[in-house]
């Protein structure tokens, strides 16, 4: 059976080339965090010292297949995401070589935004295993995946 891919594209990319699957993706949460210092002065006025605005992105999938060969759009599956996460998390563990941060590109509404981010949370929950259409087929596993990333 030939694979059919959706031509729409993906909403989120890692390092500009790694497409994350739209297969059962839940809404992406983009939160804006303002880093500032607020201080009340002796005369009663309030002063704010603005430092920066940073973004936090949360994304999750329900019943995501293990590999990109099983997703509807050819985007990264659960095990592909896990290997990417393990690779960047290992670099963040104190090793001097390599980068623990990565680029995240969001494409929506005719705009494209790229952010330099780092993982702040990740969970993989195995939901179904050994799913086969025919007994001779390769077994598939389905995962609930959740990723949290914060701008560097």
PDB file of C-alpha atoms in Angstrom:
ATOM      1  CA  UNK A   1       0.000   0.000   0.000  1.00  0.00           C
ATOM      2  CA  UNK A   2       1.428   3.397  -1.004  1.00  0.00           C
ATOM      3  CA  UNK A   3       1.784   6.112   1.603  1.00  0.00           C
ATOM      4  CA  UNK A   4      -0.360   9.216   1.256  1.00  0.00           C
ATOM      5  CA  UNK A   5       1.033  12.446   2.716  1.00  0.00           C
ATOM      6  CA  UNK A   6      -0.880  15.607   3.486  1.00  0.00           C
ATOM      7  CA  UNK A   7       0.400  18.528   1.366  1.00  0.00           C
ATOM      8  CA  UNK A   8      -0.412  21.248   3.909  1.00  0.00           C
ATOM      9  CA  UNK A   9       2.938  21.179   5.691  1.00  0.00           C
ATOM     10  CA  UNK A  10       3.755  21.338   9.353  1.00  0.00           C
ATOM     11  CA  UNK A  11       3.171  24.105  11.872  1.00  0.00           C
ATOM     12  CA  UNK A  12       6.383  23.488  13.810  1.00  0.00           C
ATOM     13  CA  UNK A  13       9.937  22.620  12.719  1.00  0.00           C
ATOM     14  CA  UNK A  14      13.077  21.887  14.742  1.00  0.00           C
ATOM     15  CA  UNK A  15      16.379  23.248  13.392  1.00  0.00           C
ATOM     16  CA  UNK A  16      14.457  24.450  10.283  1.00  0.00           C
ATOM     17  CA  UNK A  17      14.495  21.008   8.607  1.00  0.00           C
ATOM     18  CA  UNK A  18      12.943  18.559  11.090  1.00  0.00           C
ATOM     19  CA  UNK A  19       9.202  18.545  10.539  1.00  0.00           C
ATOM     20  CA  UNK A  20       7.080  17.644  13.571  1.00  0.00           C
ATOM     21  CA  UNK A  21       4.012  15.644  12.656  1.00  0.00           C
ATOM     22  CA  UNK A  22       0.498  17.025  12.580  1.00  0.00           C
ATOM     23  CA  UNK A  23      -0.737  13.466  13.290  1.00  0.00           C
ATOM     24  CA  UNK A  24      -3.227  13.893  16.206  1.00  0.00           C
ATOM     25  CA  UNK A  25      -1.420  17.038  17.363  1.00  0.00           C
ATOM     26  CA  UNK A  26      -3.230  19.015  20.035  1.00  0.00           C
ATOM     27  CA  UNK A  27      -3.314  22.837  20.014  1.00  0.00           C
ATOM     28  CA  UNK A  28       0.073  24.486  20.492  1.00  0.00           C
ATOM     29  CA  UNK A  29       0.306  26.809  23.476  1.00  0.00           C
ATOM     30  CA  UNK A  30       2.543  29.861  22.996  1.00  0.00           C
ATOM     31  CA  UNK A  31       3.020  31.837  26.197  1.00  0.00           C
ATOM     32  CA  UNK A  32       4.820  35.156  26.531  1.00  0.00           C
ATOM     33  CA  UNK A  33       6.918  35.638  29.658  1.00  0.00           C
ATOM     34  CA  UNK A  34       8.073  39.155  30.477  1.00  0.00           C
ATOM     35  CA  UNK A  35      11.240  39.377  32.525  1.00  0.00           C
ATOM     36  CA  UNK A  36      11.151  42.585  34.509  1.00  0.00           C
ATOM     37  CA  UNK A  37      11.851  44.030  37.913  1.00  0.00           C
ATOM     38  CA  UNK A  38       9.107  45.977  39.661  1.00  0.00           C
ATOM     39  CA  UNK A  39       9.980  48.236  42.555  1.00  0.00           C
ATOM     40  CA  UNK A  40       8.011  50.721  44.654  1.00  0.00           C
ATOM     41  CA  UNK A  41       9.985  53.917  45.215  1.00  0.00           C
ATOM     42  CA  UNK A  42      10.131  55.855  48.512  1.00  0.00           C
ATOM     43  CA  UNK A  43       7.699  58.486  47.202  1.00  0.00           C
ATOM     44  CA  UNK A  44       5.115  55.801  46.366  1.00  0.00           C
ATOM     45  CA  UNK A  45       5.587  55.624  42.601  1.00  0.00           C
ATOM     46  CA  UNK A  46       5.994  52.276  40.915  1.00  0.00           C
ATOM     47  CA  UNK A  47       8.909  51.645  38.566  1.00  0.00           C
ATOM     48  CA  UNK A  48       9.387  48.739  36.205  1.00  0.00           C
ATOM     49  CA  UNK A  49      12.670  47.766  34.649  1.00  0.00           C
ATOM     50  CA  UNK A  50      12.076  45.745  31.504  1.00  0.00           C
ATOM     51  CA  UNK A  51      14.681  43.054  30.738  1.00  0.00           C
ATOM     52  CA  UNK A  52      13.262  40.859  27.946  1.00  0.00           C
ATOM     53  CA  UNK A  53      10.242  39.031  26.547  1.00  0.00           C
ATOM     54  CA  UNK A  54      10.692  35.257  26.206  1.00  0.00           C
ATOM     55  CA  UNK A  55       8.347  32.630  24.795  1.00  0.00           C
ATOM     56  CA  UNK A  56       7.360  29.229  26.133  1.00  0.00           C
ATOM     57  CA  UNK A  57       5.903  26.660  23.722  1.00  0.00           C
ATOM     58  CA  UNK A  58       3.945  23.580  24.823  1.00  0.00           C
ATOM     59  CA  UNK A  59       2.843  20.984  22.296  1.00  0.00           C
ATOM     60  CA  UNK A  60       1.363  17.501  22.685  1.00  0.00           C
ATOM     61  CA  UNK A  61       0.132  14.622  20.573  1.00  0.00           C
ATOM     62  CA  UNK A  62      -2.363  11.837  21.268  1.00  0.00           C
ATOM     63  CA  UNK A  63      -1.781   8.395  19.753  1.00  0.00           C
ATOM     64  CA  UNK A  64       1.319   9.461  17.815  1.00  0.00           C
ATOM     65  CA  UNK A  65       2.938   6.564  15.920  1.00  0.00           C
ATOM     66  CA  UNK A  66       6.521   5.649  16.801  1.00  0.00           C
ATOM     67  CA  UNK A  67       8.258   6.654  13.567  1.00  0.00           C
ATOM     68  CA  UNK A  68       7.842   9.111  10.712  1.00  0.00           C
ATOM     69  CA  UNK A  69       7.107   6.235   8.315  1.00  0.00           C
ATOM     70  CA  UNK A  70       3.792   5.675  10.139  1.00  0.00           C
ATOM     71  CA  UNK A  71       2.589   9.293  10.510  1.00  0.00           C
ATOM     72  CA  UNK A  72       0.078  10.734   8.043  1.00  0.00           C
ATOM     73  CA  UNK A  73       2.386  13.541   6.916  1.00  0.00           C
ATOM     74  CA  UNK A  74       5.866  12.030   7.244  1.00  0.00           C
ATOM     75  CA  UNK A  75       6.700  14.244  10.232  1.00  0.00           C
ATOM     76  CA  UNK A  76       8.625  13.036  13.262  1.00  0.00           C
ATOM     77  CA  UNK A  77       6.996  10.263  15.292  1.00  0.00           C
ATOM     78  CA  UNK A  78       7.337   9.583  19.025  1.00  0.00           C
ATOM     79  CA  UNK A  79      10.628   7.650  18.879  1.00  0.00           C
ATOM     80  CA  UNK A  80      12.082  10.184  16.456  1.00  0.00           C
ATOM     81  CA  UNK A  81      11.200  12.944  18.939  1.00  0.00           C
ATOM     82  CA  UNK A  82      12.668  10.930  21.805  1.00  0.00           C
ATOM     83  CA  UNK A  83      15.989  10.451  20.019  1.00  0.00           C
ATOM     84  CA  UNK A  84      16.136  14.200  19.243  1.00  0.00           C
ATOM     85  CA  UNK A  85      15.297  14.999  22.881  1.00  0.00           C
ATOM     86  CA  UNK A  86      17.875  12.523  24.212  1.00  0.00           C
ATOM     87  CA  UNK A  87      20.518  14.028  21.931  1.00  0.00           C
ATOM     88  CA  UNK A  88      19.909  17.602  23.075  1.00  0.00           C
ATOM     89  CA  UNK A  89      19.357  16.658  26.734  1.00  0.00           C
ATOM     90  CA  UNK A  90      22.671  14.777  26.818  1.00  0.00           C
ATOM     91  CA  UNK A  91      24.448  17.883  25.543  1.00  0.00           C
ATOM     92  CA  UNK A  92      22.865  19.917  28.340  1.00  0.00           C
ATOM     93  CA  UNK A  93      24.201  17.580  31.035  1.00  0.00           C
ATOM     94  CA  UNK A  94      27.518  19.396  31.333  1.00  0.00           C
ATOM     95  CA  UNK A  95      29.385  18.187  28.274  1.00  0.00           C
ATOM     96  CA  UNK A  96      31.595  20.902  26.817  1.00  0.00           C
ATOM     97  CA  UNK A  97      30.995  19.987  23.191  1.00  0.00           C
ATOM     98  CA  UNK A  98      27.734  20.398  21.344  1.00  0.00           C
ATOM     99  CA  UNK A  99      24.708  22.608  21.852  1.00  0.00           C
ATOM    100  CA  UNK A 100      21.735  21.881  24.060  1.00  0.00           C
ATOM    101  CA  UNK A 101      19.648  24.588  22.418  1.00  0.00           C
ATOM    102  CA  UNK A 102      17.985  24.364  19.016  1.00  0.00           C
ATOM    103  CA  UNK A 103      15.899  26.461  16.652  1.00  0.00           C
ATOM    104  CA  UNK A 104      12.114  26.167  16.597  1.00  0.00           C
ATOM    105  CA  UNK A 105      10.286  27.564  13.572  1.00  0.00           C
ATOM    106  CA  UNK A 106       6.545  28.251  13.667  1.00  0.00           C
ATOM    107  CA  UNK A 107       4.747  28.778  10.335  1.00  0.00           C
ATOM    108  CA  UNK A 108       1.160  29.997  10.529  1.00  0.00           C
ATOM    109  CA  UNK A 109      -1.082  32.663   9.002  1.00  0.00           C
ATOM    110  CA  UNK A 110       1.453  33.487   6.305  1.00  0.00           C
ATOM    111  CA  UNK A 111       4.156  34.320   8.866  1.00  0.00           C
ATOM    112  CA  UNK A 112       7.226  32.401   9.964  1.00  0.00           C
ATOM    113  CA  UNK A 113       8.898  32.925  13.332  1.00  0.00           C
ATOM    114  CA  UNK A 114      12.117  31.272  14.511  1.00  0.00           C
ATOM    115  CA  UNK A 115      13.181  31.062  18.163  1.00  0.00           C
ATOM    116  CA  UNK A 116      16.289  29.660  19.845  1.00  0.00           C
ATOM    117  CA  UNK A 117      14.911  27.292  22.502  1.00  0.00           C
ATOM    118  CA  UNK A 118      15.787  24.613  25.033  1.00  0.00           C
ATOM    119  CA  UNK A 119      13.689  21.717  26.368  1.00  0.00           C
ATOM    120  CA  UNK A 120      12.151  22.315  29.794  1.00  0.00           C
ATOM    121  CA  UNK A 121       9.964  19.219  29.894  1.00  0.00           C
ATOM    122  CA  UNK A 122       9.213  16.070  27.968  1.00  0.00           C
ATOM    123  CA  UNK A 123       7.001  13.029  28.531  1.00  0.00           C
ATOM    124  CA  UNK A 124       6.309   9.878  26.543  1.00  0.00           C
ATOM    125  CA  UNK A 125       3.406   7.613  27.480  1.00  0.00           C
ATOM    126  CA  UNK A 126       2.954   4.307  25.646  1.00  0.00           C
ATOM    127  CA  UNK A 127      -0.765   3.849  24.915  1.00  0.00           C
ATOM    128  CA  UNK A 128      -1.020   0.975  22.424  1.00  0.00           C
ATOM    129  CA  UNK A 129       1.578  -1.562  21.392  1.00  0.00           C
ATOM    130  CA  UNK A 130       1.809  -4.434  18.930  1.00  0.00           C
ATOM    131  CA  UNK A 131      -0.884  -2.977  16.651  1.00  0.00           C
ATOM    132  CA  UNK A 132      -0.928  -4.765  13.282  1.00  0.00           C
ATOM    133  CA  UNK A 133      -3.267  -4.675  10.306  1.00  0.00           C
ATOM    134  CA  UNK A 134      -2.131  -8.140   9.215  1.00  0.00           C
ATOM    135  CA  UNK A 135      -0.237 -10.579  11.445  1.00  0.00           C
ATOM    136  CA  UNK A 136       2.833 -10.405   9.177  1.00  0.00           C
ATOM    137  CA  UNK A 137       3.072  -6.591   9.351  1.00  0.00           C
ATOM    138  CA  UNK A 138       5.562  -4.680  11.452  1.00  0.00           C
ATOM    139  CA  UNK A 139       4.050  -3.893  14.841  1.00  0.00           C
ATOM    140  CA  UNK A 140       3.203  -0.263  15.550  1.00  0.00           C
ATOM    141  CA  UNK A 141       3.170   1.518  18.862  1.00  0.00           C
ATOM    142  CA  UNK A 142       1.141   4.614  19.674  1.00  0.00           C
ATOM    143  CA  UNK A 143       2.270   7.210  22.202  1.00  0.00           C
ATOM    144  CA  UNK A 144       0.991  10.277  23.989  1.00  0.00           C
ATOM    145  CA  UNK A 145       3.825  12.807  23.755  1.00  0.00           C
ATOM    146  CA  UNK A 146       4.190  16.181  25.438  1.00  0.00           C
ATOM    147  CA  UNK A 147       7.020  18.695  24.898  1.00  0.00           C
ATOM    148  CA  UNK A 148       7.755  21.973  26.672  1.00  0.00           C
ATOM    149  CA  UNK A 149      10.321  24.402  25.311  1.00  0.00           C
ATOM    150  CA  UNK A 150      11.506  27.781  26.542  1.00  0.00           C
ATOM    151  CA  UNK A 151      13.291  30.516  24.618  1.00  0.00           C
ATOM    152  CA  UNK A 152      16.970  30.934  25.494  1.00  0.00           C
TER     153      UNK A 152
END
